XYZ file of C-alpha atoms in Angstrom:
581
model
C 2.628 23.779 24.409
C 2.069 27.255 25.855
C 3.263 29.560 23.019
C 0.998 29.965 20.002
C 2.557 28.644 16.804
C 1.173 28.400 13.288
C 3.984 26.428 11.585
C 6.527 23.731 12.388
C 9.280 26.175 11.458
C 8.267 28.430 14.336
C 8.298 25.492 16.757
C 11.812 24.335 15.816
C 13.152 27.903 15.846
C 11.639 28.409 19.325
C 13.173 25.215 20.677
C 16.565 25.939 19.080
C 16.593 29.358 20.794
C 15.379 28.227 24.225
C 16.510 24.593 24.403
C 19.562 24.591 22.110
C 21.466 21.758 23.784
C 18.519 19.485 24.404
C 18.812 16.225 22.501
C 15.991 15.896 19.990
C 16.658 12.873 17.771
C 18.918 9.851 18.181
C 19.347 7.383 15.327
C 20.510 3.794 15.846
C 22.977 3.467 12.968
C 23.315 -0.308 13.203
C 19.904 -0.866 14.751
C 21.548 -1.606 18.078
C 23.919 0.596 20.062
C 25.860 2.685 17.497
C 24.159 6.061 17.582
C 24.201 9.567 16.150
C 22.212 12.435 17.644
C 20.965 15.942 16.948
C 20.151 18.692 19.421
C 17.551 21.313 18.531
C 20.305 23.832 17.758
C 22.159 21.371 15.512
C 18.972 20.470 13.644
C 18.155 24.146 13.197
C 21.616 24.802 11.681
C 21.350 21.835 9.325
C 17.837 22.824 8.283
C 18.972 26.389 7.562
C 21.867 25.050 5.468
C 19.557 22.929 3.290
C 17.035 25.758 3.097
C 19.639 28.324 2.015
C 20.637 26.153 -0.964
C 17.012 25.573 -1.925
C 16.217 29.286 -1.648
C 19.196 30.275 -3.782
C 18.085 27.705 -6.378
C 14.530 29.029 -6.643
C 12.816 26.193 -4.782
C 10.334 28.159 -2.598
C 6.818 27.142 -3.599
C 8.142 24.217 -5.664
C 7.908 20.511 -4.879
C 11.069 18.853 -3.569
C 11.417 15.071 -3.524
C 13.037 13.821 -0.322
C 14.800 10.660 -1.370
C 16.863 9.661 1.638
C 17.211 6.561 3.811
C 16.025 6.784 7.414
C 18.410 8.813 9.531
C 19.364 12.268 10.721
C 20.026 13.568 7.200
C 16.458 12.674 6.308
C 15.152 14.739 9.228
C 17.383 17.703 8.377
C 16.264 17.587 4.745
C 12.590 17.540 5.713
C 12.895 20.570 7.968
C 15.188 22.228 5.416
C 12.357 22.059 2.893
C 9.960 23.644 5.368
C 12.533 26.317 6.283
C 12.909 27.251 2.617
C 9.210 27.642 1.888
C 9.298 24.698 -0.522
C 6.839 21.781 -0.463
C 8.427 18.581 0.808
C 7.542 15.315 -0.926
C 8.873 12.433 1.237
C 9.284 9.247 -0.763
C 11.045 5.930 -0.322
C 14.381 5.271 -2.037
C 14.165 2.322 -4.435
C 15.878 -0.824 -3.288
C 19.156 -1.801 -4.978
C 18.231 -3.223 -8.393
C 14.597 -2.589 -7.485
C 11.824 -1.111 -9.577
C 11.516 2.659 -9.735
C 7.929 2.802 -10.996
C 6.613 4.392 -7.805
C 9.416 6.959 -7.662
C 8.752 8.013 -11.250
C 5.007 8.131 -10.612
C 5.434 10.345 -7.540
C 7.909 12.664 -9.283
C 5.551 13.045 -12.230
C 2.362 13.448 -10.209
C 3.928 15.993 -7.831
C 5.474 17.870 -10.759
C 8.629 18.023 -8.710
C 11.485 20.328 -9.672
C 14.096 19.269 -7.109
C 15.294 16.119 -5.367
C 17.276 15.950 -2.135
C 19.304 12.819 -1.436
C 22.694 11.649 -0.170
C 25.874 11.357 -2.238
C 25.907 7.572 -1.740
C 22.352 7.120 -2.918
C 22.842 9.525 -5.818
C 25.857 7.529 -7.027
C 23.755 4.363 -6.993
C 20.900 6.017 -8.881
C 22.946 8.147 -11.282
C 22.693 5.840 -14.288
C 18.954 5.370 -13.691
C 18.444 9.129 -13.371
C 20.118 9.723 -16.708
C 17.808 7.198 -18.415
C 14.493 8.292 -16.924
C 12.956 11.552 -18.138
C 10.978 12.199 -14.946
C 14.127 11.906 -12.818
C 16.664 13.429 -15.178
C 14.699 16.690 -15.332
C 15.058 17.216 -11.572
C 17.751 19.328 -9.976
C 19.530 17.074 -7.487
C 21.133 17.961 -4.155
C 23.295 15.722 -1.957
C 22.778 17.085 1.560
C 26.015 15.618 2.895
C 28.028 17.737 0.446
C 26.646 21.119 1.470
C 28.939 23.727 3.026
C 27.694 24.289 6.608
C 28.531 27.987 6.221
C 25.514 28.293 3.906
C 23.250 28.444 6.966
C 24.156 32.136 7.344
C 22.491 32.878 3.993
C 19.080 31.571 5.083
C 16.169 33.973 5.111
C 13.037 33.057 7.050
C 10.170 32.710 4.571
C 6.680 34.024 5.086
C 4.652 30.886 5.866
C 1.092 30.748 7.164
C -0.893 27.981 8.814
C -2.788 27.325 5.577
C 0.459 26.987 3.621
C 1.379 23.537 2.285
C 3.964 21.772 4.447
C 4.295 18.580 2.424
C 2.585 16.111 0.132
C 1.984 12.758 1.814
C 1.733 10.191 -0.946
C -0.725 7.494 -0.008
C 0.535 3.954 0.271
C -1.119 2.670 -2.870
C -2.596 -0.389 -1.143
C -5.805 -0.067 -3.167
C -4.882 2.296 -6.039
C -2.133 4.410 -7.574
C -0.512 6.688 -4.978
C -2.024 10.154 -4.622
C -0.442 13.170 -2.957
C -2.391 14.317 0.112
C -1.978 18.077 0.647
C -1.001 18.549 4.302
C -0.836 22.129 5.582
C 1.024 23.489 8.596
C -2.348 24.011 10.242
C -3.292 20.365 9.644
C -0.016 19.258 11.215
C -0.310 21.400 14.306
C -3.945 20.447 14.855
C -3.237 16.724 14.541
C -0.057 16.994 16.626
C -2.095 18.587 19.419
C -4.596 15.712 19.224
C -1.850 13.066 19.419
C -0.080 14.928 22.239
C -3.264 14.987 24.322
C -4.466 11.489 23.417
C -1.111 9.825 24.145
C -0.575 11.843 27.320
C 2.786 13.180 26.135
C 4.923 15.610 28.113
C 8.579 16.760 28.027
C 9.592 13.668 30.048
C 8.108 11.269 27.481
C 10.499 9.181 25.385
C 9.796 7.571 22.038
C 11.232 4.720 19.990
C 10.188 4.591 16.324
C 11.210 2.188 13.548
C 8.466 3.209 11.111
C 9.677 4.694 7.787
C 9.974 8.507 7.717
C 8.223 8.712 4.341
C 5.081 7.125 5.797
C 2.554 9.269 7.686
C 2.827 7.291 10.917
C 6.630 7.407 10.882
C 6.905 11.043 9.800
C 4.154 12.671 11.858
C 4.127 10.253 14.779
C 7.880 9.622 14.918
C 9.442 12.938 13.863
C 6.882 15.763 14.079
C 5.207 14.668 17.352
C 8.444 14.584 19.419
C 9.315 18.075 18.169
C 5.819 19.309 19.007
C 5.948 17.756 22.493
C 9.577 18.637 23.173
C 10.703 15.117 24.061
C 13.493 12.899 22.786
C 12.925 10.087 20.317
C 15.188 7.211 19.299
C 14.830 6.139 15.672
C 15.891 3.047 13.780
C 15.404 1.863 10.218
C 12.509 -0.461 9.337
C 15.026 -2.894 7.853
C 16.883 -3.154 11.157
C 13.628 -4.029 12.897
C 12.451 -6.523 10.284
C 15.810 -8.320 10.243
C 15.883 -8.655 14.028
C 12.631 -7.648 15.753
C 14.286 -7.876 19.179
C 16.195 -4.678 18.333
C 12.965 -2.697 18.704
C 12.246 -4.006 22.180
C 15.862 -3.671 23.261
C 15.786 -0.011 22.243
C 12.629 0.512 24.312
C 14.215 -1.269 27.253
C 17.537 0.600 26.989
C 16.061 4.103 26.559
C 13.165 3.593 29.016
C 10.765 4.637 26.267
C 7.183 5.500 27.159
C 5.711 5.566 23.614
C 6.278 3.239 20.691
C 4.255 1.134 18.299
C 3.399 0.100 14.778
C 0.964 -2.030 12.811
C -0.447 -5.258 14.239
C 2.044 -7.357 12.271
C 4.954 -5.842 14.230
C 3.643 -7.203 17.535
C 2.880 -10.541 15.901
C 6.419 -10.679 14.523
C 7.887 -10.072 17.966
C 5.696 -12.678 19.621
C 6.621 -15.287 17.017
C 10.280 -14.570 16.311
C 11.845 -13.299 19.542
C 13.068 -16.363 21.386
C 12.869 -16.879 25.163
C 16.656 -16.476 25.282
C 16.423 -13.079 23.540
C 13.782 -11.916 26.009
C 16.158 -12.270 28.929
C 17.169 -8.855 30.204
C 14.352 -6.916 28.520
C 12.585 -4.358 30.711
C 9.405 -3.026 29.096
C 7.878 -1.644 32.278
C 8.358 1.971 31.100
C 6.174 1.410 28.016
C 2.952 3.360 28.611
C 1.534 3.718 25.077
C 1.996 0.744 22.736
C 0.010 2.122 19.828
C -1.289 -0.257 17.166
C -2.739 1.066 13.921
C -2.501 1.168 10.108
C -4.085 -2.312 9.820
C -6.699 -4.329 11.734
C -5.819 -4.763 15.412
C -6.158 -8.369 16.565
C -7.076 -9.422 20.075
C -5.155 -12.660 19.568
C -2.013 -10.739 18.657
C -2.270 -8.515 21.741
C -2.728 -11.568 23.944
C 0.220 -13.410 22.359
C 2.469 -10.377 22.725
C 1.409 -9.783 26.332
C 1.972 -13.431 27.246
C 5.380 -13.418 25.587
C 6.622 -10.243 27.294
C 4.732 -10.083 30.590
C 7.850 -11.340 32.359
C 9.692 -8.346 30.860
C 7.228 -5.973 32.490
C 4.886 -5.330 29.569
C 1.346 -4.518 30.759
C -1.762 -5.269 28.642
C -3.089 -1.799 29.580
C -0.269 -0.306 27.511
C -1.849 -1.479 24.252
C -3.416 1.481 22.487
C -5.457 0.571 19.380
C -5.929 3.601 17.156
C -7.263 4.622 13.776
C -6.099 7.224 11.306
C -5.280 7.903 7.681
C -3.164 10.280 5.628
C -6.215 12.169 4.374
C -6.963 13.200 7.980
C -3.251 14.062 8.470
C -2.826 10.992 10.695
C -4.648 10.350 13.983
C -8.459 10.148 14.230
C -9.379 7.881 17.153
C -7.592 6.032 19.926
C -7.646 4.754 23.437
C -8.553 4.458 26.171
C -4.993 5.091 27.391
C -5.116 3.814 30.965
C -7.207 0.657 30.611
C -7.192 -2.487 28.523
C -8.400 -2.328 24.906
C -12.128 -2.828 24.375
C -13.293 -5.730 22.200
C -16.716 -6.852 21.028
C -18.010 -10.151 19.708
C -20.449 -9.824 16.830
C -22.465 -12.328 14.849
C -20.411 -13.085 11.732
C -23.344 -13.773 9.439
C -24.999 -10.538 10.463
C -21.787 -8.623 9.842
C -21.609 -10.057 6.338
C -24.883 -8.216 5.712
C -23.668 -5.072 7.492
C -25.742 -5.771 10.609
C -24.047 -5.427 14.009
C -25.426 -7.999 16.436
C -23.479 -8.586 19.617
C -23.118 -12.280 20.274
C -22.031 -14.293 23.297
C -23.328 -17.581 21.948
C -21.482 -20.507 20.429
C -22.244 -19.653 16.804
C -19.793 -18.221 14.311
C -18.595 -14.914 15.704
C -16.013 -12.289 14.923
C -14.202 -10.496 17.696
C -13.360 -6.914 16.815
C -11.180 -4.420 18.640
C -12.431 -0.898 19.256
C -10.076 1.877 18.125
C -11.358 4.118 20.896
C -13.323 7.336 20.780
C -12.737 9.747 17.910
C -10.962 12.943 18.947
C -13.462 15.749 19.668
C -11.910 17.793 16.840
C -13.575 15.407 14.381
C -17.197 14.949 13.445
C -17.734 11.299 12.545
C -20.627 9.967 10.489
C -21.309 6.316 9.635
C -22.817 6.479 6.150
C -24.465 4.052 3.760
C -21.957 4.211 0.867
C -24.690 3.762 -1.756
C -27.554 5.850 -0.381
C -25.173 8.473 1.108
C -27.343 8.784 4.208
C -26.463 8.173 7.847
C -26.742 4.551 8.902
C -29.063 3.619 11.750
C -27.478 2.265 14.906
C -26.058 -1.244 14.725
C -25.243 -0.960 11.031
C -21.848 -1.032 9.320
C -21.213 1.902 7.016
C -18.447 3.989 5.524
C -16.635 6.261 7.972
C -16.947 9.938 7.013
C -14.994 12.697 8.778
C -14.878 16.453 9.011
C -12.640 18.763 11.030
C -9.594 21.031 10.913
C -7.247 18.071 10.764
C -8.703 16.844 7.467
C -6.202 17.601 4.702
C -6.920 20.028 1.873
C -7.276 17.396 -0.840
C -5.197 15.503 -3.403
C -2.469 17.341 -5.253
C -3.425 18.198 -8.826
C -6.442 15.849 -8.768
C -9.541 18.001 -8.691
C -11.983 15.188 -9.520
C -10.584 12.820 -6.876
C -10.547 15.650 -4.337
C -14.178 16.504 -5.029
C -15.257 12.882 -4.701
C -13.229 12.058 -1.577
C -12.969 15.331 0.376
C -16.198 17.131 -0.565
C -18.865 14.500 0.133
C -22.279 15.606 1.392
C -25.167 13.613 2.837
C -27.858 13.104 0.221
C -30.850 13.783 2.460
C -29.676 16.661 4.653
C -26.924 18.224 2.564
C -24.557 18.138 5.553
C -20.908 18.379 4.640
C -18.366 18.508 3.304
C -16.997 15.243 4.676
C -13.932 13.157 3.945
C -14.895 9.717 2.654
C -12.323 7.424 4.227
C -13.128 4.281 2.245
C -13.068 2.408 5.564
C -16.057 0.488 6.895
C -16.995 0.477 10.552
C -19.507 1.337 13.241
C -19.737 3.137 16.565
C -20.168 1.101 19.738
C -20.466 2.898 23.088
C -18.801 5.886 21.462
C -15.835 3.860 20.225
C -14.971 3.412 16.548
C -14.829 -0.216 15.415
C -13.283 -1.019 12.028
C -14.767 -3.759 9.861
C -12.707 -3.486 6.677
C -11.933 -1.512 3.539
C -14.765 -0.590 1.185
C -12.606 -1.064 -1.905
C -11.207 -4.391 -0.727
C -14.451 -5.878 0.530
C -15.336 -9.041 -1.352
C -18.923 -10.128 -2.058
C -19.687 -13.804 -2.556
C -23.300 -14.914 -2.961
C -24.519 -11.611 -1.568
C -22.364 -11.834 1.561
C -19.559 -9.442 2.466
C -16.129 -10.793 3.344
C -13.034 -8.867 4.349
C -9.668 -10.061 3.031
C -7.804 -9.609 6.318
C -10.199 -12.065 8.011
C -9.522 -14.744 5.399
C -5.786 -14.024 5.577
C -5.878 -14.460 9.348
C -7.674 -17.801 8.968
C -5.008 -18.890 6.487
C -2.179 -17.921 8.849
C -3.787 -19.811 11.724
C -4.116 -22.896 9.533
C -0.371 -23.149 8.976
C 2.555 -22.676 11.359
C 4.915 -22.064 8.444
C 3.250 -18.771 7.551
C 3.739 -15.393 9.195
C 1.860 -12.074 8.912
C 2.280 -10.689 5.418
C 2.763 -14.167 3.903
C -0.791 -14.298 2.563
C -2.984 -12.095 0.370
C -6.682 -12.789 -0.205
C -8.573 -11.142 -3.055
C -11.419 -11.798 -5.446
C -11.432 -12.004 -9.239
C -14.288 -11.892 -11.705
C -14.257 -15.038 -13.852
C -17.093 -15.504 -16.321
C -19.242 -13.066 -14.342
C -18.717 -14.779 -10.982
C -16.551 -13.639 -8.079
C -13.906 -16.177 -7.103
C -11.587 -16.250 -4.081
C -7.852 -16.454 -4.742
C -4.971 -16.709 -2.274
C -1.373 -15.669 -2.873
C 0.886 -17.419 -0.367
C 4.610 -16.943 0.229
C 5.971 -20.367 1.144
C 9.519 -20.972 2.342
C 10.178 -24.646 1.619
C 13.168 -24.771 3.954
C 11.084 -23.645 6.892
C 8.215 -25.956 5.875
C 10.571 -28.924 5.718
C 12.153 -27.983 9.039
C 8.701 -28.001 10.656
C 7.819 -31.287 8.977
C 4.798 -29.897 7.131
C 3.650 -31.692 3.973
C 2.854 -29.198 1.209
C -0.248 -30.956 -0.067
C -1.629 -31.296 3.434
C -0.857 -27.624 4.079
C -2.886 -26.566 1.052
C -5.711 -28.899 1.986
C -5.768 -27.554 5.552
C -5.979 -23.991 4.265
C -8.921 -24.885 2.050
C -10.651 -26.642 4.949
C -10.103 -23.720 7.309
C -11.456 -21.152 4.850
C -14.454 -23.372 4.154
C -15.197 -23.971 7.846
C -14.737 -20.394 9.054
C -16.102 -18.450 6.086
C -18.252 -20.961 4.185
C -16.200 -20.251 1.064
C -14.319 -22.374 -1.429
C -10.901 -21.215 -2.580
C -10.762 -21.001 -6.365
C -6.978 -20.958 -6.600
C -3.899 -20.896 -4.380
C -0.793 -19.373 -5.927
C 2.508 -20.216 -4.247
C 5.176 -17.537 -4.347
C 8.731 -17.255 -3.131
C 9.365 -15.159 0.016
C 8.921 -11.497 -0.877
C 6.632 -12.335 -3.784
C 3.518 -10.581 -2.462
C 3.542 -6.924 -3.542
C 3.448 -4.471 -0.637
C 3.577 -0.738 -0.154
C 6.572 0.972 1.455
C 4.735 0.812 4.783
C 4.135 -2.950 4.503
C 0.493 -2.973 3.417
C -0.484 -5.720 0.981
C -1.336 -4.327 -2.468
C -4.257 -6.590 -3.274
C -5.141 -4.707 -6.452
C -1.702 -5.583 -7.858
C -2.150 -9.191 -6.723
C -5.436 -9.265 -8.639
C -3.840 -7.824 -11.781
C -0.986 -10.319 -11.637
C -3.334 -13.246 -11.172
C -5.419 -12.197 -14.166
C -2.255 -11.897 -16.237
C -1.247 -15.407 -15.120
C -4.669 -16.763 -16.045
C -4.593 -15.145 -19.473
C -1.109 -16.429 -20.200
C -1.990 -19.968 -19.111
C -5.461 -19.925 -20.725
C -6.626 -21.939 -17.736
C -9.338 -20.246 -15.680
C -10.276 -23.492 -13.959
C -9.424 -24.001 -10.289
C -6.270 -25.851 -9.394
C -4.776 -27.215 -6.200
C -2.029 -24.646 -6.466
C 0.217 -22.882 -8.915
C 3.890 -22.707 -7.978
C 5.625 -19.522 -9.156
C 8.674 -19.762 -6.947
């Protein structure tokens, strides 16, 4: 962008003044062809309407929960918060009859004073709100009941680049959610990085199904198109998960150039979209098929490419990338115009944090490079115990510094100091952000090896849960990504491997798979590929594995539930399986 901006408010106001009739956001109401759209001028008016109410209610500087389903009202509410000078707190609406623990935790941790929602969702939650202290104390606003004439009462607040734009609550895949403080400056810096790295321009087109309360969906799917001045088509995550072909049809219909999601999304498409559904798809416009938020698998990219090559999808479009909320979003990615880079490393060496490239016939792991870190970041690979830089060819914790790194965690001084203010023990260099992710640099590219907190150690060897989960999925045709969670438990002072598996008996019977043989094959596969014995396999009904709102497996909750099961059964001994369906 040529003009100099310091806030998102300035960008939207500029576009509304100079490109008022340009379509900004289109939402697929039914996930298919029923649409609703907003131009920049329409979004500006809606944002000013929400902001005027918040300003008249004393919200500037306060935290405002955004509790809306995906859609145009969600976008207007987000920008309305920014327009008012309030701090937006995007969060996911609880499912009907679902638990509201996370919502209460976020409201309490953020010390929110307001909540913005829709009249329909408020009616569903009204009885719950009246019962729960954290929610009943909030002042609630239904955006669809505001008088549009309120927009005339809006007064532009004084906002600076270091002002807080929103709190991005982390997914909670390894701990309780924490609010990452994201400033306007963080957002504009990271948006510039994404814009350059993805090669965006005003002729780009996006399709995004990722949830708007998740960093990838909000910053990549809503903020980035505004920053780059190009149109994006949005759909709800539920619409995609129910029928994955909707995502690819939207790309085909809109001639999208940028779209993506976690690895599981591509796997889901390759497995569930039938040859008949692929007829008529045209994916030749797709230039950046970004894949992030979880380990990127070569096998998945190959399956997806094979499935949709006839529809014009090119393997060069795949764009593995790495990022996290604490760095605003994007850290590393690419290369954009060539095929993803992979490396084969000796598995036993990797278990001891040694990186040894291997082309032999022994046990190897093939890892996908997430590309070069953006030049705005300094990246250090650090021994997480000694807090010193690792030598080459060693796995360590990824540490980051740069203007895109967020300010810290909201109202958590100790966690902020530990995570955002790390310094190297020998040189004093810092401060760095400790990502909690393990990886190494290879030819300048960042290669992820796993999560520090989720790494499991058996007999002095390191194992990553996603590797064991992948082995389990490959051992059984009845399982799909997200159907398995691997974690370790401490029993009598010894680490044991446990698997939670979602098993749909109807599908298993349809495929003619014997349950006992399935369990035996999983045990054999884990033993052969990882030299590990499975202590216990717990069978769950579909949907039984706890996940975050963005679809990440919450292994710490799995561990807690397993321990509770063991205590209630008083049976710590291994079993063939436990059936909790």
